[in-house]
Tab-separated table of C-alpha atoms in Angstrom:
chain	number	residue	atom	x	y	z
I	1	UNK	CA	93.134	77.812	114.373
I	2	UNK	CA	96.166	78.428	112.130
I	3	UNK	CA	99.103	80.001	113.938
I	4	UNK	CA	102.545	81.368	112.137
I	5	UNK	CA	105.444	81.949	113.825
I	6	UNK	CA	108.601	84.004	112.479
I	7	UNK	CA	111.792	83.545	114.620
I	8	UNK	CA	115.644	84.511	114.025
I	9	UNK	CA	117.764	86.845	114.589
I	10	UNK	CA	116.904	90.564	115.515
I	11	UNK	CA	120.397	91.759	113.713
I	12	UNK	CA	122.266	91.236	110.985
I	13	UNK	CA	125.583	93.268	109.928
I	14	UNK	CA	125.649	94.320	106.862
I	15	UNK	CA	126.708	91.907	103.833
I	16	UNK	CA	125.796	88.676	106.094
I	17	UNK	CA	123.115	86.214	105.716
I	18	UNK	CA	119.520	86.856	106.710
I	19	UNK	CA	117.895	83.903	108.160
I	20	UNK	CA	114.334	83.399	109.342
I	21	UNK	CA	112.253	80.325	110.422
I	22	UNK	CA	108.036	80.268	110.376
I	23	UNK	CA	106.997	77.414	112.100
I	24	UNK	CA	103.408	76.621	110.971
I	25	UNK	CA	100.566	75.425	113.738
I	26	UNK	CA	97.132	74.502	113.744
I	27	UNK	CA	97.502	72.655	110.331
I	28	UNK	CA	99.650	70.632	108.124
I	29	UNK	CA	102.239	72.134	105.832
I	30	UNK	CA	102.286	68.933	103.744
I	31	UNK	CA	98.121	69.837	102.487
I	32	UNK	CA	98.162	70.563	98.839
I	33	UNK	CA	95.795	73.591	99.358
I	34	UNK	CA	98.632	76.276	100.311
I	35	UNK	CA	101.506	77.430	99.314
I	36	UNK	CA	103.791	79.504	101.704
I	37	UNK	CA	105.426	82.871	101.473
I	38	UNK	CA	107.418	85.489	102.648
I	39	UNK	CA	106.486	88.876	102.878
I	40	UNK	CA	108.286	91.970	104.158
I	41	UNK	CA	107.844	96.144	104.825
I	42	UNK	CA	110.615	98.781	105.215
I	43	UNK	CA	109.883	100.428	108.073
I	44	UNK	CA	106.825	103.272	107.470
I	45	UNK	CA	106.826	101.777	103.885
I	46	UNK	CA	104.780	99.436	101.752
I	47	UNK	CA	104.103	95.544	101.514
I	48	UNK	CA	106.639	93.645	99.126
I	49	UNK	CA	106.766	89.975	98.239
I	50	UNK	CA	110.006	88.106	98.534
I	51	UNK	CA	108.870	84.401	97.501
I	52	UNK	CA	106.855	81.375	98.101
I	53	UNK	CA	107.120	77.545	98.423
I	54	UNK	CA	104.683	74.972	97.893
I	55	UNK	CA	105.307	71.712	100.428
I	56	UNK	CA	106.957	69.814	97.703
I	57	UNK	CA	109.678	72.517	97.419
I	58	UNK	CA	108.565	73.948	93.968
I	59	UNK	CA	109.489	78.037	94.794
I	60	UNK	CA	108.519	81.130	93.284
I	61	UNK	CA	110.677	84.263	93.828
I	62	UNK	CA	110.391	87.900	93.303
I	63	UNK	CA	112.590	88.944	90.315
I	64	UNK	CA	114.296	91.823	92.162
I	65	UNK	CA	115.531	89.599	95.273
I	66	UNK	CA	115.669	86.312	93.236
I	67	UNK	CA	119.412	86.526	92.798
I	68	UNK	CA	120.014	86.433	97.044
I	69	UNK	CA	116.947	84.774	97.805
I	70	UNK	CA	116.713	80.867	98.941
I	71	UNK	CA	113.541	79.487	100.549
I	72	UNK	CA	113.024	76.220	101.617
I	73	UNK	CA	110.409	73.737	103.600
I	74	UNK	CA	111.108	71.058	105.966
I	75	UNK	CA	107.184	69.164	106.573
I	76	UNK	CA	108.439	66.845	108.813
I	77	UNK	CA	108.795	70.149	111.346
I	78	UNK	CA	106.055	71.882	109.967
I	79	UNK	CA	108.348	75.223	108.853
I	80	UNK	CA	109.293	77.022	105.987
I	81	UNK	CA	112.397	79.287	105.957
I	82	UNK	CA	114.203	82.420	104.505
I	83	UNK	CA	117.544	83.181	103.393
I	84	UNK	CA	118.662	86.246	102.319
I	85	UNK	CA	122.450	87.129	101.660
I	86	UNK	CA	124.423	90.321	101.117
I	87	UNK	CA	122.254	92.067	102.778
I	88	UNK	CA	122.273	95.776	103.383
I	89	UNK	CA	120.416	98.729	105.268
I	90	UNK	CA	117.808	98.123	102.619
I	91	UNK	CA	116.743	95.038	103.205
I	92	UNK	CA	115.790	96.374	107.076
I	93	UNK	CA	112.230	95.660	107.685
I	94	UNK	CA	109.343	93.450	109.154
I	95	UNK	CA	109.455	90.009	107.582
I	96	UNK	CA	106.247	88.142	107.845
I	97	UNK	CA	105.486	84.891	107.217
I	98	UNK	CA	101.939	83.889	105.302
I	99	UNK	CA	99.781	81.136	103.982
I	100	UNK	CA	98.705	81.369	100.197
I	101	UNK	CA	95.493	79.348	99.345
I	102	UNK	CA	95.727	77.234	96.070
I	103	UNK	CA	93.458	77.046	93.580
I	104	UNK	CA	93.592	74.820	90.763
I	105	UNK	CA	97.143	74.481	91.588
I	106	UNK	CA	97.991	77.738	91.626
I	107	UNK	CA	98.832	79.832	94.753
I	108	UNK	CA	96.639	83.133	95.063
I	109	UNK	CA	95.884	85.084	97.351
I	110	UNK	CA	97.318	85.337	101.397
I	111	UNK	CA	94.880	84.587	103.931
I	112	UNK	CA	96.619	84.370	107.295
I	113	UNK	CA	100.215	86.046	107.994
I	114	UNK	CA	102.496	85.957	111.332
I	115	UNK	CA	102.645	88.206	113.495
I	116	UNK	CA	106.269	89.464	111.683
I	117	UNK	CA	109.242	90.171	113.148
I	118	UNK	CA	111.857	92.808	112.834
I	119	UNK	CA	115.246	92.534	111.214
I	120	UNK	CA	117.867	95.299	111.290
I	121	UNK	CA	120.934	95.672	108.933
I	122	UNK	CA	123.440	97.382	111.055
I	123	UNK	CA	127.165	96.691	111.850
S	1	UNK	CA	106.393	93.298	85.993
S	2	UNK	CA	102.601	94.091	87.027
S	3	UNK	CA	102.818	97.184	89.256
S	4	UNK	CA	99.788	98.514	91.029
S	5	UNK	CA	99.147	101.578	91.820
S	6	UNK	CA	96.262	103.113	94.440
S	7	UNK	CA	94.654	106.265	94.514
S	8	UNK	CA	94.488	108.475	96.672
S	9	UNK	CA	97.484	107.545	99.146
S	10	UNK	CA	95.815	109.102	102.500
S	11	UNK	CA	91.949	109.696	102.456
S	12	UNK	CA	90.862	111.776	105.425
S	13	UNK	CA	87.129	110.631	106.130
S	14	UNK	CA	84.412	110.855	108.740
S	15	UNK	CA	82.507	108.423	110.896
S	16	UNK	CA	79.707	107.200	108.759
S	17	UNK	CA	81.260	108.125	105.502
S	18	UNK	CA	81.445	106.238	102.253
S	19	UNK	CA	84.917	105.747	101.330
S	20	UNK	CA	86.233	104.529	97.819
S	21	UNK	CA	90.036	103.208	97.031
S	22	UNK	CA	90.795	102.668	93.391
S	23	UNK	CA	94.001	100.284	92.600
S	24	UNK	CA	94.846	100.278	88.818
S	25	UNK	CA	97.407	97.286	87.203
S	26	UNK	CA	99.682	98.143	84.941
S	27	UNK	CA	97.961	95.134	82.420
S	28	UNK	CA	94.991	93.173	82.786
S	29	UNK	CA	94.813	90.935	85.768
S	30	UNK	CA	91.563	89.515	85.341
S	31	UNK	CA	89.951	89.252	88.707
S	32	UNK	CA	92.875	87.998	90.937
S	33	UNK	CA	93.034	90.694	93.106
S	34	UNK	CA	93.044	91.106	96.893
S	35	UNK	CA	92.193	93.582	99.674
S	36	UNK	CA	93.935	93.569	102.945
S	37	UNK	CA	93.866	95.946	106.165
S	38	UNK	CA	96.630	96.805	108.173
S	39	UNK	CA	96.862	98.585	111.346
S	40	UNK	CA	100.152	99.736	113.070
S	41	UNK	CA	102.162	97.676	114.149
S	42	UNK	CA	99.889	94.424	113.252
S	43	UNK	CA	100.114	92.113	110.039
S	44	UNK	CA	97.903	92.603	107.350
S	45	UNK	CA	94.436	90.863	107.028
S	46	UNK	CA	92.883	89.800	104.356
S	47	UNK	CA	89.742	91.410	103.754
S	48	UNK	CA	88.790	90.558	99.943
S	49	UNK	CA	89.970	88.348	97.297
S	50	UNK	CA	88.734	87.751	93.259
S	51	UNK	CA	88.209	91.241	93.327
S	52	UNK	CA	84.665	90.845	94.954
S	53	UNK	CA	84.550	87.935	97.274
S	54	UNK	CA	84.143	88.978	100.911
S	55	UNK	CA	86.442	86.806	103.188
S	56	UNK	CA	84.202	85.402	105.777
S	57	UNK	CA	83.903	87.362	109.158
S	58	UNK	CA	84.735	90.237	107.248
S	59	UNK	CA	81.828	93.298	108.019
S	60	UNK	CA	79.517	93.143	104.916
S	61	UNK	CA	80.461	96.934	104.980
S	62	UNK	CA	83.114	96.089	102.757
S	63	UNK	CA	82.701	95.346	98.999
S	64	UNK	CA	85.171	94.874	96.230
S	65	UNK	CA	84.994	94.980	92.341
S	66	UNK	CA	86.429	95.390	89.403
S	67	UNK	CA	88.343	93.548	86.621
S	68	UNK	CA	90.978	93.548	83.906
S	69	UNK	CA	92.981	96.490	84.846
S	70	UNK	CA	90.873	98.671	86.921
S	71	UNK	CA	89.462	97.971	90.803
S	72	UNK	CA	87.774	99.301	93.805
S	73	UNK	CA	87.355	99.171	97.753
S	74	UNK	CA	84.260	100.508	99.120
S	75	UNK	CA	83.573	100.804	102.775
S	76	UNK	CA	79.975	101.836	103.563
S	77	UNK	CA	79.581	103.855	106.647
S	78	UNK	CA	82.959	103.872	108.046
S	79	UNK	CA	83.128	102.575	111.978
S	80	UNK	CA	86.127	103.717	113.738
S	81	UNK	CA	87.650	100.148	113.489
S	82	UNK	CA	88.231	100.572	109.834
S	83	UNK	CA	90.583	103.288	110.202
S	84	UNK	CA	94.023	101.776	108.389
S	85	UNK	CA	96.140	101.371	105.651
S	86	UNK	CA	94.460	99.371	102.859
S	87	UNK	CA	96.266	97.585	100.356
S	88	UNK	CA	95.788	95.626	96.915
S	89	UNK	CA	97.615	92.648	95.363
S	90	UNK	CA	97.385	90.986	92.522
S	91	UNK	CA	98.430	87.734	91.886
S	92	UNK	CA	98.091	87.288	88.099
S	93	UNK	CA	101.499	86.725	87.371
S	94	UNK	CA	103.690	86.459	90.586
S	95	UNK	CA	102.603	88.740	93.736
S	96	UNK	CA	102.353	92.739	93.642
S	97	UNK	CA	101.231	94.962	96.321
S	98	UNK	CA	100.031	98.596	96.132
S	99	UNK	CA	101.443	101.076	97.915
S	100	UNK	CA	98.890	101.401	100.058
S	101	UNK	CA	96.059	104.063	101.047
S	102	UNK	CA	95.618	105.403	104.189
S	103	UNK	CA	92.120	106.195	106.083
S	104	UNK	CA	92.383	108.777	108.507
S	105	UNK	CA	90.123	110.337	110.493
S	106	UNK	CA	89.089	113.966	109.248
């Protein structure tokens, strides 16, 4: 069965560097069936997508974030990872980690996520 | 930018009721939508995806259609399980979420 994991840090002051690690179990991240995304929600708010990464390292990112966004995948580990700079009291939320399925090539929809985990902006 | 946009944004319903969602795109998106469930405090599963394909394990209670710019969830004869958030995506172009309904009991 196909287990994500999100870890890092709980807190980040503000104008630092977000940085979160899903490690990937139960199945290869090196298949070229999935892609693999971030996904987070504001507390009591919505879902929004931050960015993806196929295993070769080709990334998508949303348009809003793409400018302090950096993903990246290390298959020999089996994990995929966020970065998120200059971050602020907005950017407080759960962060989940997720598996896209690919078809013909392209990455659609999410079909299992992480648990997530929650990361505070505070000083 | 596709946005999406569901109607209503709470539904109060009943135990055995037939419950409807409606998620609109802001331009056609074909059939590359997806339905997911979330409960507090839990991640969101996937319940649907191409608008009408039932994930497997998923109660055939659920059904999903739609296409170009216009889609529903239905949920015949709602169990007390299926009380949630529900949201769509589409993945047309990039990844958009509603902002979610919510089912609550009546």
């Amino acid at each position: 069965q196909l287990q994500l994991q999100e870890s890092g840090p709980g807190l980040v002051k503000p104008s630092e560097t977000l940085s979160l690690t899903c490690t990937v179990s139960g199945g290869s991240m090196s298949s070229s069936s999935y892609y693999w995304g971030w996904i987070r929600q504001p507390p009591g708010k919505g879902l929004e997508w931050i960015g993806s990464i196929y295993y070769s390292g080709s990334t998508y990112y949303n348009p809003s974030l793409k400018s302090r966004v950096t993903i990246s995948v290390d298959t020999s580990k089996n994990q995929f990872s966020l970065k998120l700079s200059s971050v602020t009291a907005a950017d407080t939320a759960v962060y989940y980690c997720a598996r896209h399925l690919s078809v013909v090539g392209a990455p659609t929809h999410f079909d299992y996520w992480g648990q997530g985990t929650l990361v505070t902006v505070s000083s | 930018d596709i946005q999406m946009t569901q109607s209503p944004s709470t539904l109060s319903a009943s135990v055995g009721d037939r419950v409807t969602i409606t998620c609109r795109a802001s331009q056609s998106i074909s059939t590359w939508l997806a339905w997911y469930q979330q409960k507090p405090g839990k991640a969101p599963k996937l319940l649907i995806y191409k608008a009408s394909s039932l994930k497997s394990g998923v109660p055939s209670r659920f059904s999903g259609s739609g296409s170009g710019t216009e889609f529903t969830l239905t949920i015949n004869s709602l169990q007390p399980d299926d009380f949630a958030t529900y949201y769509c995506q589409q993945y047309n172009t990039l990844w958009t979420f509603g902002q979610g309904t919510k089912v609550e009991i009546k």
